[in-house]
């Protein structure tokens, strides 16, 4: 049994104290020590023994007594032991400080510890450090071999202790300098080395830390477990998991042997090693490893229930097993047990994560925040930043979220998940370029991540559909390769892009793939239908119901009645609706309508389907049905701005102006003014209102125009890329005569519109053509109208044909004008305005031909024919007016008839004259021709004579030569002469070719621009007014306007009897004419170059003006 | 069921070709193709090689319609000036000039027996029937005006019943006409009585054709891009077929009654299978609106002709 002997003062005797039988009350032994003035090392031994036995109070009592001022005084010379005592106390308190969880007490302990160390260092500044080893890597480990085995043998140094203290407080840099002082004195000072290693470890320099530990092991092979633990941890941090594991295992093997060395390892189990080993096991990521890890954690927990690390890992484990209650318990305990920042950070993180997964984002955010606050540098523990970012993203705090994710990226610049999250936020913050960069990086880093490609595709959808398509396709292929299910959304997206790019076949395939098999397939593909199915599907319907076909659901009831289940999973609605939209594009409209109805059959609240059906009905001119369908949609959602806008549009079509305005207003209100389409509609409404009003009040007109402009501008401010608003703005500008700006605007819109299959903007083409027309650039206007007709209307729009005819008329291309009008009549047979216009054109053509000074008889004949046609057209109109078929004024028409007949008579004279002249001409020509023929004949005869003469000459010569030369040469000579004569014949033919010249002369163009263009220009404005934006809304009104214009124009220009009609024409005409006279005053300067009014006919205008 | 392109003639007329029909073969001449154009001419073609047989002039303002008498000896052409010219196919002698002012003239068709010429009368909202022996107007089949419409001059509603197209049933008992408002009216010819409307179209019905085999089946083409198949007697809609991307200008039923051909503003000619309710073939050889498609009614061969705004004529073999 170990004993100590206290020498009795002034004698040889000793008091024997058995160390295992130390009195409970330390005062007894203290009294002895004091009385006998025992050496201080005995005090230390006894104190340590008390400590070993767990009698901390006694330990403290002895040491405190041993460092009291009396002792200092008495043992003034004994420096070493005094320092040892102080150091022991210091170490004790610093340990207390470390394990204390309450901040206040913790501070107190540290202060006390510092006091003792300071006192020690005052005793001897130059004393080497106390052997108070304390391996410490981070605070959770608290491996403390404070005053280990050989403390009494080693020299102590306060610097070392101070260093450790500083380390314990987390002041790494100062600790480092403290250790450095020691190491400068003794390179192999083990505690200093350990401290240094610890510093390096804390600084994240794991490999250098590892090196130092290894050196410690060399210097001191029986080192405590802590060294191995340190090695293990370093290896772990360096990613050498196997070797780390070995190290930890050795710690555990050795731990019971080493217990003696470690004052505070009171248990045979080293908690830290257990925990570390557990972590390594976890790292293995295998089921068995994880199980083992949890067992070890459990053991550590049993050994020491306040080890925060173990708690955290257990919590982590239970998080993954979903036992959130345990997670909270454990982490709360862990939080209570430790003040170490990073451990707390882990605990908070666990807690936050638990709430996060439960969907309590507020709380999760708070705990993430707490966790983040505990972390000094993001690189130490990045997860809470990520979590915080996620939660903030969820809560819509994009800016903070972004900054957190960016912190993650600083540490892990290549983390795909984070990059994706960042990209998502950039997108939300409307910074698509940055989002694009982030996603591109993510895709580059991990080209096998389908999700990243998906995100990238979604990002690019609006900007670069081609690239988006590629991204989506890559995602699809990756998923397919991995044998994962390709989501319907992805396929849908691919389909949509194909659709947008006009690759309809591919789009259809993709949509079908997305939809899989179902009732829709049978509805789409008639070949897949069985006969019985087809029979049910194609039951004839009463023709009187056919007008309401898009509301018919009987079809599905019939199918169900016949035992065919009609099912539609909700997640396929969107794709099915897209497919239906595609069928619309492919003009398989009836199939599309069945699909839409299928959607509505199953999901009657799917508003879009109603709207599409309404649009189909509208395209078929079935306004009542369309309105009914929209009302259905509004029943589901009475604030749906799209439905309201459409309704307004239809009301306009029904000429229900006031209602339409209210509806548009409601649409605007329903979307809080954010729906630019509603605003746009209101703008259009105002524009139409400005140009349509029956009583044309300039003031009202100006107000409406101003209002329209304001609304268009508003839309443009919100969405600078809105083409329709730009178009509207251009129209208003054109209306105000600012053609150049308008043209600029239209051109830009036109360019912008030519890209998507969905954006069809024929209006802007028409407007542009109108501007060209207004500026007198007829050829360009004609080209533009023609292109527009062909490109957008399959040449079926009679209104544009009318514009075209009008341009031809202005360009005095009478035949083109007539043909164009006839085509228009053919397309719109019931539009009598067109017939009237044709009549006017014929009349104008004839008049202008007759006014020409030089004209051929054919021209005059054509004139007569056309005049007859005009008369017939007008008389037909006149007859029709009796039947009240159209709204023309009968007298007006009769005026035209009269005028044409008058012209016809005049033409007859001209015709006769021309005929005569023609005959004379012909006679003259005939004479000339005969003369020419005669001349030719004589010339020919002469030539022949010449040839003959020559021939004879040659023959004579030949004969001579024959006489002199041989037979062969004579033949050669003969060939030469014969080929020469052939050439001459050809020359004659050329001369005859000149006779076609006469025909060319007839085509003499007549480009003289005549007379007052003024009314026409204004007329042109009416054209403009009518068709902007949605010409179909306006067609009917326009007809009347044009009609009036035509009437007036015709009357003004040609009709002598116009005076009579002064009082008679319909009020519209009068109104119109007044309008012209007003605008004429406004505009002449502007129009000078093109109009230069010749006033010869303007006198005729006066009566009208006076109206 | 298939169309095979045979031949086309690029510039058959100076301008848009708006009408075509087949003139049945006679003992003297084979079947000919008759076309009418905006260029104010009517032309006769030999289908063998699309060679021009003759050019008839005399019309003003564009020829909108041509019709051939079942005998193959007489034909009629109509232009926008509302004159109908009836002429002898062989000699081109004018037999009669018909007009019924103020009624315009749109589509025309001879009845299967050849005793009557039906003319769609435009704004008169009626079909005029002309006797082919005397060339006298024998009847006006008027579409009854909807109740309570005392139309005013400015009322746009007046033109809604504007009659564009006309077709005889194969037995000659019924006659159908199509209007601007999309309605089709069916008449009992013998009693000169209006029977009923067939609703379903919502835009002008430009072309009508009965199935040659079944007098109940009426096919119609409309600006609403649909082709409808009606039971003209039972007042039911068999099917509504979409697929053209613009107006359907012309429809015809094949002699075997198994296929429908259509010409459209979308520049295509389509062949439809009424059983499948789907287009089985699309011909894209025209470059502008196809105003006329017509099966040759003869028993021996089955040709389809199409004429277009692109000034060309095309022939196909139907099998």
PDB file of N, CA and C in Angstrom, chain A residues 867-903:
ATOM      1  N   UNK A 867     -66.925  51.326-119.125  1.00  0.00           N
ATOM      2  CA  UNK A 867     -68.023  52.233-118.766  1.00  0.00           C
ATOM      3  C   UNK A 867     -69.339  51.481-118.719  1.00  0.00           C
ATOM      4  N   UNK A 868     -69.500  50.601-119.697  1.00  0.00           N
ATOM      5  CA  UNK A 868     -70.726  49.797-119.706  1.00  0.00           C
ATOM      6  C   UNK A 868     -70.814  48.958-118.435  1.00  0.00           C
ATOM      7  N   UNK A 869     -69.688  48.385-118.070  1.00  0.00           N
ATOM      8  CA  UNK A 869     -69.666  47.601-116.828  1.00  0.00           C
ATOM      9  C   UNK A 869     -70.032  48.452-115.634  1.00  0.00           C
ATOM     10  N   UNK A 870     -69.447  49.647-115.621  1.00  0.00           N
ATOM     11  CA  UNK A 870     -69.728  50.545-114.503  1.00  0.00           C
ATOM     12  C   UNK A 870     -71.215  50.843-114.428  1.00  0.00           C
ATOM     13  N   UNK A 871     -71.778  51.136-115.589  1.00  0.00           N
ATOM     14  CA  UNK A 871     -73.204  51.439-115.617  1.00  0.00           C
ATOM     15  C   UNK A 871     -73.991  50.259-115.074  1.00  0.00           C
ATOM     16  N   UNK A 872     -73.570  49.080-115.490  1.00  0.00           N
ATOM     17  CA  UNK A 872     -74.300  47.905-115.046  1.00  0.00           C
ATOM     18  C   UNK A 872     -74.179  47.725-113.538  1.00  0.00           C
ATOM     19  N   UNK A 873     -72.967  47.899-113.054  1.00  0.00           N
ATOM     20  CA  UNK A 873     -72.761  47.757-111.613  1.00  0.00           C
ATOM     21  C   UNK A 873     -73.618  48.739-110.834  1.00  0.00           C
ATOM     22  N   UNK A 874     -73.561  49.977-111.295  1.00  0.00           N
ATOM     23  CA  UNK A 874     -74.316  51.002-110.581  1.00  0.00           C
ATOM     24  C   UNK A 874     -75.821  50.742-110.666  1.00  0.00           C
ATOM     25  N   UNK A 875     -76.257  50.320-111.860  1.00  0.00           N
ATOM     26  CA  UNK A 875     -77.704  50.112-111.956  1.00  0.00           C
ATOM     27  C   UNK A 875     -78.138  48.931-111.110  1.00  0.00           C
ATOM     28  N   UNK A 876     -77.264  47.939-111.041  1.00  0.00           N
ATOM     29  CA  UNK A 876     -77.598  46.807-110.153  1.00  0.00           C
ATOM     30  C   UNK A 876     -77.717  47.266-108.716  1.00  0.00           C
ATOM     31  N   UNK A 877     -76.763  48.096-108.338  1.00  0.00           N
ATOM     32  CA  UNK A 877     -76.809  48.617-106.971  1.00  0.00           C
ATOM     33  C   UNK A 877     -78.080  49.430-106.767  1.00  0.00           C
ATOM     34  N   UNK A 878     -78.384  50.186-107.800  1.00  0.00           N
ATOM     35  CA  UNK A 878     -79.577  51.015-107.718  1.00  0.00           C
ATOM     36  C   UNK A 878     -80.809  50.141-107.547  1.00  0.00           C
ATOM     37  N   UNK A 879     -80.859  49.080-108.344  1.00  0.00           N
ATOM     38  CA  UNK A 879     -81.993  48.169-108.247  1.00  0.00           C
ATOM     39  C   UNK A 879     -82.030  47.514-106.871  1.00  0.00           C
ATOM     40  N   UNK A 880     -80.848  47.124-106.418  1.00  0.00           N
ATOM     41  CA  UNK A 880     -80.773  46.451-105.125  1.00  0.00           C
ATOM     42  C   UNK A 880     -81.209  47.374-104.005  1.00  0.00           C
ATOM     43  N   UNK A 881     -80.948  48.661-104.207  1.00  0.00           N
ATOM     44  CA  UNK A 881     -81.301  49.594-103.134  1.00  0.00           C
ATOM     45  C   UNK A 881     -82.811  49.656-102.936  1.00  0.00           C
ATOM     46  N   UNK A 882     -83.519  49.364-104.013  1.00  0.00           N
ATOM     47  CA  UNK A 882     -84.972  49.302-103.864  1.00  0.00           C
ATOM     48  C   UNK A 882     -85.379  48.199-102.909  1.00  0.00           C
ATOM     49  N   UNK A 883     -84.574  47.150-102.956  1.00  0.00           N
ATOM     50  CA  UNK A 883     -84.889  46.014-102.093  1.00  0.00           C
ATOM     51  C   UNK A 883     -84.286  46.193-100.701  1.00  0.00           C
ATOM     52  N   UNK A 884     -83.715  47.342-100.501  1.00  0.00           N
ATOM     53  CA  UNK A 884     -83.134  47.670 -99.197  1.00  0.00           C
ATOM     54  C   UNK A 884     -82.098  46.639 -98.764  1.00  0.00           C
ATOM     55  N   UNK A 885     -81.257  46.325 -99.678  1.00  0.00           N
ATOM     56  CA  UNK A 885     -80.248  45.321 -99.355  1.00  0.00           C
ATOM     57  C   UNK A 885     -78.997  45.968 -98.783  1.00  0.00           C
ATOM     58  N   UNK A 886     -78.710  47.123 -99.241  1.00  0.00           N
ATOM     59  CA  UNK A 886     -77.526  47.797 -98.719  1.00  0.00           C
ATOM     60  C   UNK A 886     -77.902  49.235 -98.384  1.00  0.00           C
ATOM     61  N   UNK A 887     -76.974  49.920 -97.782  1.00  0.00           N
ATOM     62  CA  UNK A 887     -77.311  51.242 -97.264  1.00  0.00           C
ATOM     63  C   UNK A 887     -76.923  52.395 -98.168  1.00  0.00           C
ATOM     64  N   UNK A 888     -76.773  52.154 -99.453  1.00  0.00           N
ATOM     65  CA  UNK A 888     -76.360  53.267-100.305  1.00  0.00           C
ATOM     66  C   UNK A 888     -77.529  54.193-100.615  1.00  0.00           C
ATOM     67  N   UNK A 889     -77.148  55.366-100.922  1.00  0.00           N
ATOM     68  CA  UNK A 889     -78.162  56.319-101.315  1.00  0.00           C
ATOM     69  C   UNK A 889     -78.449  56.167-102.789  1.00  0.00           C
ATOM     70  N   UNK A 890     -79.697  56.000-103.059  1.00  0.00           N
ATOM     71  CA  UNK A 890     -80.096  55.704-104.427  1.00  0.00           C
ATOM     72  C   UNK A 890     -79.735  56.825-105.382  1.00  0.00           C
ATOM     73  N   UNK A 891     -79.993  58.036-104.934  1.00  0.00           N
ATOM     74  CA  UNK A 891     -79.729  59.181-105.807  1.00  0.00           C
ATOM     75  C   UNK A 891     -78.257  59.251-106.163  1.00  0.00           C
ATOM     76  N   UNK A 892     -77.480  58.968-105.172  1.00  0.00           N
ATOM     77  CA  UNK A 892     -76.032  59.017-105.382  1.00  0.00           C
ATOM     78  C   UNK A 892     -75.649  58.056-106.503  1.00  0.00           C
ATOM     79  N   UNK A 893     -76.205  56.874-106.392  1.00  0.00           N
ATOM     80  CA  UNK A 893     -75.877  55.869-107.395  1.00  0.00           C
ATOM     81  C   UNK A 893     -76.361  56.334-108.764  1.00  0.00           C
ATOM     82  N   UNK A 894     -77.554  56.884-108.771  1.00  0.00           N
ATOM     83  CA  UNK A 894     -78.071  57.333-110.062  1.00  0.00           C
ATOM     84  C   UNK A 894     -77.203  58.431-110.651  1.00  0.00           C
ATOM     85  N   UNK A 895     -76.664  59.240-109.774  1.00  0.00           N
ATOM     86  CA  UNK A 895     -75.729  60.252-110.240  1.00  0.00           C
ATOM     87  C   UNK A 895     -74.594  59.605-111.000  1.00  0.00           C
ATOM     88  N   UNK A 896     -74.083  58.544-110.379  1.00  0.00           N
ATOM     89  CA  UNK A 896     -72.980  57.835-111.027  1.00  0.00           C
ATOM     90  C   UNK A 896     -73.431  57.250-112.361  1.00  0.00           C
ATOM     91  N   UNK A 897     -74.605  56.642-112.331  1.00  0.00           N
ATOM     92  CA  UNK A 897     -75.103  56.044-113.567  1.00  0.00           C
ATOM     93  C   UNK A 897     -75.190  57.119-114.650  1.00  0.00           C
ATOM     94  N   UNK A 898     -75.760  58.241-114.253  1.00  0.00           N
ATOM     95  CA  UNK A 898     -75.902  59.336-115.205  1.00  0.00           C
ATOM     96  C   UNK A 898     -74.564  59.786-115.746  1.00  0.00           C
ATOM     97  N   UNK A 899     -73.650  59.934-114.831  1.00  0.00           N
ATOM     98  CA  UNK A 899     -72.342  60.411-115.248  1.00  0.00           C
ATOM     99  C   UNK A 899     -71.672  59.431-116.198  1.00  0.00           C
ATOM    100  N   UNK A 900     -71.805  58.147-115.859  1.00  0.00           N
ATOM    101  CA  UNK A 900     -71.187  57.123-116.706  1.00  0.00           C
ATOM    102  C   UNK A 900     -71.814  57.135-118.101  1.00  0.00           C
ATOM    103  N   UNK A 901     -73.119  57.303-118.106  1.00  0.00           N
ATOM    104  CA  UNK A 901     -73.789  57.301-119.400  1.00  0.00           C
ATOM    105  C   UNK A 901     -73.329  58.501-120.218  1.00  0.00           C
ATOM    106  N   UNK A 902     -73.199  59.592-119.511  1.00  0.00           N
ATOM    107  CA  UNK A 902     -72.706  60.807-120.153  1.00  0.00           C
ATOM    108  C   UNK A 902     -71.321  60.559-120.748  1.00  0.00           C
ATOM    109  N   UNK A 903     -70.499  59.934-119.926  1.00  0.00           N
ATOM    110  CA  UNK A 903     -69.152  59.615-120.399  1.00  0.00           C
ATOM    111  C   UNK A 903     -69.191  58.690-121.597  1.00  0.00           C
TER     112      UNK A 903
END
